[in-house]
Short mmCIF file of C-alpha atoms in Angstrom, two decimals:
data_model
loop_
_atom_site.label_atom_id
_atom_site.label_comp_id
_atom_site.label_asym_id
_atom_site.label_seq_id
_atom_site.Cartn_x
_atom_site.Cartn_y
_atom_site.Cartn_z
CA MET A 1 15.92 20.37 36.46
CA GLN A 2 15.45 18.33 33.27
CA LEU A 3 12.26 19.72 31.84
CA SER A 4 9.73 22.53 32.04
CA VAL A 5 6.39 21.91 30.32
CA ILE A 6 4.81 25.20 29.23
CA ILE A 7 1.04 25.15 28.66
CA LEU A 8 -0.71 28.31 27.44
CA ASN A 9 -4.45 28.23 28.07
CA TYR A 10 -7.35 30.28 26.80
CA ASN A 11 -10.91 29.20 27.59
CA VAL A 12 -10.41 25.42 27.30
CA ARG A 13 -10.89 24.51 30.96
CA TYR A 14 -11.79 20.81 30.55
CA PHE A 15 -9.16 20.10 27.90
CA LEU A 16 -6.60 21.83 30.11
CA GLU A 17 -7.53 19.64 33.08
CA GLN A 18 -7.09 16.47 31.03
CA CYS A 19 -3.82 17.77 29.56
CA VAL A 20 -2.31 18.54 32.97
CA LEU A 21 -3.38 15.13 34.29
CA SER A 22 -1.58 13.43 31.40
CA VAL A 23 1.54 15.58 31.81
CA GLN A 24 1.69 14.81 35.52
CA GLU A 25 1.74 11.10 34.69
CA ALA A 26 4.41 11.65 32.04
CA ILE A 27 6.82 13.57 34.31
CA SER A 28 6.30 11.44 37.42
CA THR A 29 9.78 9.88 37.10
CA LEU A 30 11.51 13.03 35.84
CA ASP A 31 12.88 16.13 37.51
CA ALA A 32 10.36 18.37 35.84
CA GLU A 33 7.78 21.11 36.33
CA ILE A 34 4.55 22.26 34.74
CA ILE A 35 3.89 25.94 34.10
CA VAL A 36 0.39 26.98 33.03
CA ILE A 37 -0.14 30.47 31.66
CA ASP A 38 -3.73 31.65 31.35
CA ASN A 39 -4.42 34.37 28.79
CA ASN A 40 -7.32 35.96 30.71
CA SER A 41 -9.84 33.17 30.16
CA SER A 42 -13.49 33.94 30.85
CA ASP A 43 -14.24 30.37 31.97
CA ASP A 44 -13.15 28.88 35.32
CA SER A 45 -9.80 27.58 34.07
CA CYS A 46 -7.81 29.36 36.77
CA LEU A 47 -10.17 28.32 39.57
CA MET A 48 -9.92 24.71 38.38
CA MET A 49 -6.11 24.89 38.36
CA GLN A 50 -6.00 26.36 41.86
CA GLU A 51 -8.34 23.72 43.26
CA ARG A 52 -7.15 20.65 41.37
CA PHE A 53 -3.46 21.39 40.83
CA PRO A 54 -2.29 23.72 43.63
CA ASP A 55 1.34 22.62 43.14
CA VAL A 56 1.42 23.60 39.47
CA LYS A 57 2.82 27.05 38.76
CA LEU A 58 -0.02 29.20 37.43
CA ILE A 59 0.49 32.57 35.76
CA GLN A 60 -2.68 34.61 35.26
CA ASN A 61 -2.38 37.26 32.56
CA LYS A 62 -4.71 40.23 32.81
CA LYS A 63 -5.36 40.23 29.06
CA ASN A 64 -5.04 37.88 26.10
CA PHE A 65 -1.48 38.50 24.94
CA GLY A 66 -1.65 35.93 22.14
CA PHE A 67 0.35 32.74 21.65
CA PRO A 68 3.91 34.12 21.31
CA LYS A 69 3.93 36.52 24.25
CA GLY A 70 1.94 34.15 26.45
CA ASN A 71 4.51 31.40 25.97
CA ASN A 72 7.43 33.81 26.34
CA ILE A 73 6.05 34.84 29.73
CA GLY A 74 5.92 31.21 30.80
CA VAL A 75 9.43 30.34 29.59
CA LYS A 76 10.88 33.22 31.65
CA GLU A 77 9.80 31.27 34.75
CA ALA A 78 11.13 27.91 33.53
CA GLN A 79 13.92 26.14 35.40
CA GLY A 80 14.41 23.12 33.12
CA LYS A 81 17.34 22.40 30.80
CA TYR A 82 14.68 21.62 28.21
CA ILE A 83 11.32 23.23 27.64
CA CYS A 84 8.28 21.77 25.91
CA ILE A 85 5.72 24.13 24.41
CA LEU A 86 2.47 22.17 24.70
CA ASN A 87 -1.09 23.00 23.66
CA PRO A 88 -3.78 22.57 26.34
CA ASP A 89 -5.91 20.48 23.96
CA THR A 90 -3.37 17.66 23.90
CA VAL A 91 -2.91 14.37 25.74
CA VAL A 92 0.59 12.95 26.17
CA ALA A 93 1.53 9.34 26.88
CA GLU A 94 3.30 8.32 30.07
CA ASP A 95 6.57 7.72 28.17
CA THR A 96 6.40 10.74 25.84
CA PHE A 97 8.90 13.00 27.57
CA GLY A 98 11.22 10.19 28.63
CA LYS A 99 11.59 9.01 25.05
CA ILE A 100 12.05 12.45 23.54
CA LEU A 101 14.54 13.59 26.19
CA ALA A 102 16.60 10.43 25.62
CA PHE A 103 16.61 11.20 21.88
CA ALA A 104 17.51 14.85 22.50
CA GLU A 105 20.51 13.95 24.64
CA LYS A 106 22.04 11.96 21.77
CA GLN A 107 21.88 14.83 19.26
CA THR A 108 24.47 17.46 18.44
CA ASN A 109 23.58 20.95 17.31
CA LEU A 110 19.99 20.26 18.33
CA GLY A 111 17.22 22.58 17.26
CA ILE A 112 13.58 21.71 17.93
CA ILE A 113 11.97 18.28 18.24
CA GLY A 114 8.37 17.51 17.37
CA CYS A 115 6.49 14.24 17.66
CA LYS A 116 3.72 12.34 15.91
CA LEU A 117 0.34 14.00 16.42
CA ILE A 118 -3.07 12.44 15.85
CA ASP A 119 -6.48 14.06 16.11
CA GLY A 120 -9.43 12.93 18.24
CA THR A 121 -10.49 10.41 15.59
CA GLY A 122 -7.06 8.77 15.43
CA GLU A 123 -6.03 10.31 12.10
CA PHE A 124 -2.42 11.43 11.63
CA LEU A 125 -1.99 15.20 11.55
CA PRO A 126 0.34 15.92 8.60
CA GLU A 127 1.40 19.29 10.03
CA SER A 128 3.43 17.28 12.57
CA LYS A 129 6.26 17.71 10.05
CA ARG A 130 6.53 20.39 7.39
CA GLY A 131 8.88 22.11 5.01
CA ILE A 132 9.61 25.81 4.73
CA PRO A 133 6.53 27.42 3.12
CA THR A 134 8.35 29.26 0.35
CA PRO A 135 6.13 30.65 -2.42
CA TRP A 136 6.51 27.48 -4.49
CA VAL A 137 5.90 25.16 -1.53
CA ALA A 138 2.84 27.21 -0.56
CA PHE A 139 1.65 26.98 -4.17
CA THR A 140 1.85 23.15 -4.11
CA LYS A 141 -0.16 23.16 -0.89
CA ILE A 142 -2.82 25.60 -2.09
CA PHE A 143 -3.52 23.67 -5.27
CA GLY A 144 -3.15 20.20 -3.74
CA LEU A 145 -0.18 19.19 -5.90
CA TYR A 146 1.40 17.42 -2.93
CA LYS A 147 -1.54 14.95 -3.05
CA VAL A 148 -1.35 14.43 -6.81
CA PHE A 149 2.42 13.87 -6.82
CA PRO A 150 3.27 12.60 -3.32
CA ASN A 151 6.52 10.94 -4.45
CA TRP A 152 7.88 13.91 -6.37
CA LYS A 153 10.25 16.03 -4.31
CA LEU A 154 9.27 19.08 -6.34
CA PHE A 155 5.71 18.87 -5.01
CA ASN A 156 5.88 17.08 -1.64
CA GLN A 157 7.80 19.54 0.55
CA TYR A 158 4.94 21.22 2.41
CA TYR A 159 4.28 18.22 4.66
CA ALA A 160 7.88 16.94 4.52
CA GLN A 161 6.80 13.83 2.63
CA HIS A 162 10.43 12.80 2.14
CA ILE A 163 9.99 10.94 5.44
CA SER A 164 6.97 8.86 6.42
CA GLU A 165 4.78 9.54 9.45
CA ASN A 166 6.54 6.69 11.30
CA GLU A 167 10.10 7.62 10.37
CA THR A 168 12.44 9.74 12.49
CA GLY A 169 14.27 12.39 10.53
CA LYS A 170 15.31 15.98 10.03
CA VAL A 171 12.56 18.39 9.01
CA ALA A 172 12.38 22.15 8.66
CA ILE A 173 9.16 23.19 10.39
CA LEU A 174 7.38 21.82 13.47
CA VAL A 175 3.99 22.65 14.90
CA GLY A 176 3.52 24.78 18.04
CA ALA A 177 1.20 22.23 19.64
CA PHE A 178 4.30 20.28 20.72
CA MET A 179 7.83 21.69 20.47
CA LEU A 180 10.70 20.50 22.66
CA MET A 181 14.06 22.28 22.73
CA GLU A 182 16.79 23.39 25.07
CA SER A 183 15.86 26.44 27.11
CA ASN A 184 19.10 28.13 26.07
CA LEU A 185 18.17 27.84 22.40
CA TYR A 186 14.74 29.34 23.04
CA LEU A 187 16.37 32.28 24.81
CA GLU A 188 19.03 32.60 22.10
CA LEU A 189 16.23 32.89 19.54
CA ASP A 190 14.42 35.41 21.79
CA GLY A 191 11.47 33.02 21.88
CA PHE A 192 8.41 33.43 19.72
CA ASP A 193 8.17 36.70 17.79
CA GLU A 194 5.59 38.79 19.63
CA ASP A 195 4.86 40.81 16.49
CA CYS A 196 2.91 37.76 15.34
CA PHE A 197 -0.26 37.23 17.39
CA MET A 198 -0.61 33.59 16.35
CA TYR A 199 -0.53 31.00 13.51
CA ALA A 200 2.88 31.74 11.92
CA ASP A 201 4.83 31.79 15.19
CA ASP A 202 5.83 28.11 15.09
CA ILE A 203 6.92 28.38 11.45
CA ASP A 204 8.98 31.45 12.29
CA LEU A 205 10.64 29.91 15.36
CA SER A 206 11.46 26.68 13.52
CA TYR A 207 12.91 28.63 10.59
CA ARG A 208 15.04 30.84 12.84
CA ALA A 209 16.47 27.72 14.50
CA LEU A 210 17.53 26.53 11.04
CA LEU A 211 19.14 29.91 10.32
CA LYS A 212 21.24 29.35 13.45
CA GLY A 213 22.53 26.14 11.88
CA LYS A 214 20.47 23.89 14.16
CA HIS A 215 18.81 20.61 13.21
CA ASN A 216 15.06 20.21 13.73
CA TYR A 217 13.71 16.69 14.10
CA TYR A 218 10.44 14.85 13.68
CA PHE A 219 10.33 12.01 16.26
CA PRO A 220 7.36 9.62 15.83
CA GLU A 221 8.37 7.05 18.45
CA THR A 222 5.78 8.59 20.74
CA THR A 223 2.30 9.75 19.74
CA VAL A 224 0.45 12.71 21.23
CA LEU A 225 -3.27 13.28 20.88
CA HIS A 226 -4.08 16.80 19.66
CA TYR A 227 -7.75 17.67 19.37
CA LYS A 228 -6.69 20.69 17.30
CA GLY A 229 -10.11 22.17 16.53
CA GLU A 230 -10.62 22.93 20.22
CA SER A 231 -8.02 25.72 20.31
CA THR A 232 -9.11 27.44 17.15
CA VAL A 233 -12.54 27.73 15.60
CA LYS A 234 -12.26 28.43 11.86
CA ASP A 235 -14.37 31.58 11.59
CA GLU A 236 -13.94 34.99 9.94
CA LYS A 237 -11.64 36.18 12.74
CA TYR A 238 -9.45 33.11 12.18
CA MET A 239 -9.28 33.83 8.45
CA LYS A 240 -8.17 37.40 9.07
CA ARG A 241 -5.50 36.39 11.60
CA PHE A 242 -4.21 33.57 9.42
CA GLN A 243 -3.87 36.03 6.56
CA GLU A 244 -1.99 38.45 8.79
CA ALA A 245 0.25 35.66 10.08
CA MET A 246 1.34 34.46 6.64
CA THR A 247 1.91 38.04 5.54
CA PHE A 248 4.08 38.50 8.63
CA PHE A 249 6.22 35.44 7.85
CA TYR A 250 6.80 36.24 4.18
CA GLN A 251 7.58 39.90 4.78
CA LYS A 252 10.03 38.95 7.53
CA HIS A 253 11.94 36.25 5.69
CA PHE A 254 11.14 36.37 1.96
CA ARG A 255 10.74 39.99 0.93
CA LYS A 256 11.45 39.90 -2.80
CA SER A 257 10.11 41.50 -5.98
CA LEU A 258 6.77 43.14 -6.72
CA PHE A 259 5.71 39.96 -8.55
CA PHE A 260 6.57 37.92 -5.44
CA SER A 261 4.51 40.23 -3.22
CA ILE A 262 1.48 40.08 -5.52
CA PHE A 263 1.70 36.29 -5.76
CA ILE A 264 1.91 35.95 -1.98
CA LYS A 265 -1.07 38.23 -1.39
CA ILE A 266 -3.20 36.27 -3.84
CA GLY A 267 -1.98 32.99 -2.39
CA ILE A 268 -2.62 34.04 1.21
CA VAL A 269 -6.20 35.07 0.45
CA PHE A 270 -6.88 31.84 -1.44
CA PHE A 271 -5.11 29.63 1.10
CA SER A 272 -6.86 31.21 4.08
CA PHE A 273 -10.18 30.77 2.26
CA VAL A 274 -9.40 27.07 1.74
CA LYS A 275 -8.43 26.72 5.41
CA MET A 276 -11.70 28.29 6.47
CA PHE A 277 -13.67 26.03 4.12
CA GLN A 278 -11.89 22.95 5.48
CA GLY A 279 -12.78 24.07 8.98
CA LYS A 280 -16.50 23.52 8.51
CA SER A 281 -17.02 20.07 9.96
CA LYS A 282 -19.94 17.75 9.39
CA ASP A 283 -21.73 16.27 12.35
CA LYS A 284 -21.22 12.53 12.69
CA PRO A 285 -24.31 10.33 12.99
CA ILE A 286 -25.49 9.52 16.52
CA PRO A 287 -23.82 6.27 17.69
CA GLU A 288 -25.88 3.11 17.54
CA SER A 289 -24.13 1.75 20.61
CA TYR A 290 -21.61 2.63 23.30
CA VAL A 291 -18.65 0.60 24.52
CA LEU A 292 -16.85 1.35 27.78
CA TYR A 293 -13.23 0.27 28.08
CA SER A 294 -13.08 -0.28 31.82
CA SER A 295 -13.39 -2.78 34.64
CA ASP A 296 -16.08 -0.68 36.34
CA VAL A 297 -19.54 -2.12 35.73
CA LYS A 298 -21.21 0.55 37.88
CA LEU A 299 -19.74 3.24 35.65
CA SER A 300 -21.36 1.59 32.61
CA GLU A 301 -24.74 1.80 34.36
CA LYS A 302 -24.21 5.50 35.11
CA LEU A 303 -23.21 6.21 31.50
CA ALA A 304 -26.20 4.26 30.22
CA SER A 305 -28.51 6.73 31.97
CA VAL A 306 -26.55 9.66 30.50
CA PHE A 307 -26.67 8.37 26.93
CA GLU A 308 -30.09 6.72 27.32
CA ASN A 309 -28.60 3.69 25.68
CA LYS A 310 -26.99 0.45 26.79
CA VAL A 311 -23.25 0.70 27.45
CA VAL A 312 -21.29 -2.51 26.93
CA VAL A 313 -18.20 -3.04 29.10
CA PHE A 314 -14.99 -4.16 27.39
CA ASP A 315 -12.33 -5.08 29.97
CA PHE A 316 -9.15 -3.90 28.28
CA LYS A 317 -6.94 -5.76 30.77
CA LYS A 318 -8.59 -9.14 30.10
CA GLU A 319 -9.45 -9.02 26.39
CA LYS A 320 -7.27 -8.44 23.33
CA MET A 321 -7.76 -5.19 21.45
CA VAL A 322 -7.82 -7.03 18.12
CA ASN A 323 -11.07 -8.71 19.22
CA SER A 324 -12.57 -5.28 19.89
CA TYR A 325 -11.44 -4.08 16.46
CA LEU A 326 -13.06 -6.99 14.64
CA ILE A 327 -16.33 -6.62 16.54
CA LEU A 328 -16.63 -2.82 16.24
CA LYS A 329 -15.24 -2.05 12.79
CA GLY A 330 -17.84 -0.55 10.46
CA LYS A 331 -20.43 0.01 13.18
CA ARG A 332 -21.53 3.41 14.50
CA VAL A 333 -19.98 3.07 17.93
CA GLU A 334 -18.75 5.50 20.56
CA ILE A 335 -15.90 4.16 22.66
CA ILE A 336 -15.47 5.64 26.15
CA LEU A 337 -11.99 5.08 27.61
CA ASP A 338 -11.95 4.97 31.40
CA ASN A 339 -8.61 6.50 32.35
CA GLN A 340 -8.91 4.99 35.82
CA HIS A 341 -8.32 1.59 34.18
CA VAL A 342 -6.74 2.55 30.84
CA SER A 343 -3.58 4.68 30.89
CA PHE A 344 -3.36 7.81 28.75
CA GLY A 345 -0.77 6.04 26.61
CA ASN A 346 -3.14 3.15 25.98
CA CYS A 347 -5.99 5.60 25.30
CA ILE A 348 -3.88 7.15 22.54
CA LYS A 349 -2.89 3.71 21.21
CA ILE A 350 -6.51 2.53 21.10
CA ILE A 351 -7.71 5.69 19.31
CA GLU A 352 -4.91 5.39 16.74
CA THR A 353 -5.36 1.63 16.24
CA LEU A 354 -9.16 1.53 16.06
CA ARG A 355 -9.59 4.66 13.95
CA ASP A 356 -12.57 4.26 11.69
CA LYS A 357 -15.03 6.71 10.14
CA SER A 358 -17.87 5.08 12.05
CA ILE A 359 -16.16 5.07 15.47
CA THR A 360 -15.91 8.05 17.80
CA PHE A 361 -13.89 8.26 21.01
CA LYS A 362 -14.19 9.92 24.40
CA ILE A 363 -11.88 9.76 27.41
CA PHE A 364 -13.10 9.73 31.00
CA PRO A 365 -10.05 11.23 32.75
CA LYS A 366 -9.35 9.80 36.18
CA SER A 367 -10.69 11.69 39.18
CA THR A 368 -12.95 13.90 37.06
CA SER A 369 -16.69 14.18 36.45
CA PHE A 370 -16.71 14.52 32.66
CA ILE A 371 -15.94 12.65 29.48
CA ILE A 372 -14.21 14.50 26.69
CA GLY A 373 -13.24 14.10 23.05
CA SER A 374 -13.63 15.32 19.51
CA ASN A 375 -15.30 13.76 16.48
CA SER A 376 -13.48 16.01 14.01
CA ARG A 377 -10.15 17.83 13.84
CA ASN A 378 -12.06 21.02 13.03
CA ASP A 379 -14.74 21.27 15.71
CA ARG A 380 -14.64 22.53 19.28
CA GLY A 381 -14.79 19.09 20.77
CA GLN A 382 -17.37 17.68 23.15
CA VAL A 383 -17.52 17.68 26.94
CA ILE A 384 -20.21 15.65 28.69
CA LYS A 385 -20.53 16.07 32.44
CA ILE A 386 -21.14 12.97 34.52
CA GLU A 387 -22.88 13.72 37.80
#
């Protein structure tokens, strides 16, 4: 088997459903499997999986084991030469795995591959590629020096700014929302470190791959939508766990002098405070109008009653997207992408291409009764049921 896609879920039932739908499309021409591990969700995630995806391997944990152990449990069941660790709040394109597997097969001494990630508004997520967060690198991040001096190597290492967001290249650290590697490497590294509940696990795994002499790559020739805020709400519990995670990573790999330890403790507190502050999102204004990318006029009428507003139909197959961009740019518009008529890959392309502060996006996944999306990388996302 070529590939095993490992999806760890915790209380994100609707995002999980959309994610699995997109993965099914993406592996349709591959010898691949999907393994979903549920960390004792209190919603009906498992019931949904059993009813909608009976052929997908589902592992139901009796408690929330955290990100590392949950994924390790799933990988033990994997049959693929390669594994992909994938967040449930992601949407992959139909060609995502085909492109990355083709790239992987050409590499020697391969470590981990990550791809280009965008949020629900179409903005690039800079954590798609990162450097090793040494004390100095963490310092440049905490105080925003990487923004002030983006072209200076001394300051631009946190987000691996030596390569652009559209340039393939070697990087040190990849994000756990999407990590593809050979199963044998994952096992050789003993998987994610279960002493870390979450947040530093992807940094640790990436770093340990480097210590093995492997090459990690950022591969932007395919884009994956990552709602991001859906998996983690930035509250006091998050701040505490983030603090614990960074402490875990530094103590494991960079135990140095007393000065180093004091600096790291101060930095962790400050950095986690900044992360929590950034996590407080502002509500976007209510859209002035709604545009449905679809060929289904009846669906526009149904949505009009839901939103209590007129929904204009834009037939993506007949009209050029540039026309849509010129008409919509600068207006408070919500775009609903009908996945029955617009592929997941095109949904991602449209969101990335039409990104604008005034435009919000929702996807209506095929064969579902809800539309879903996120207006900010820091909020829980929105699910609207369509009866």
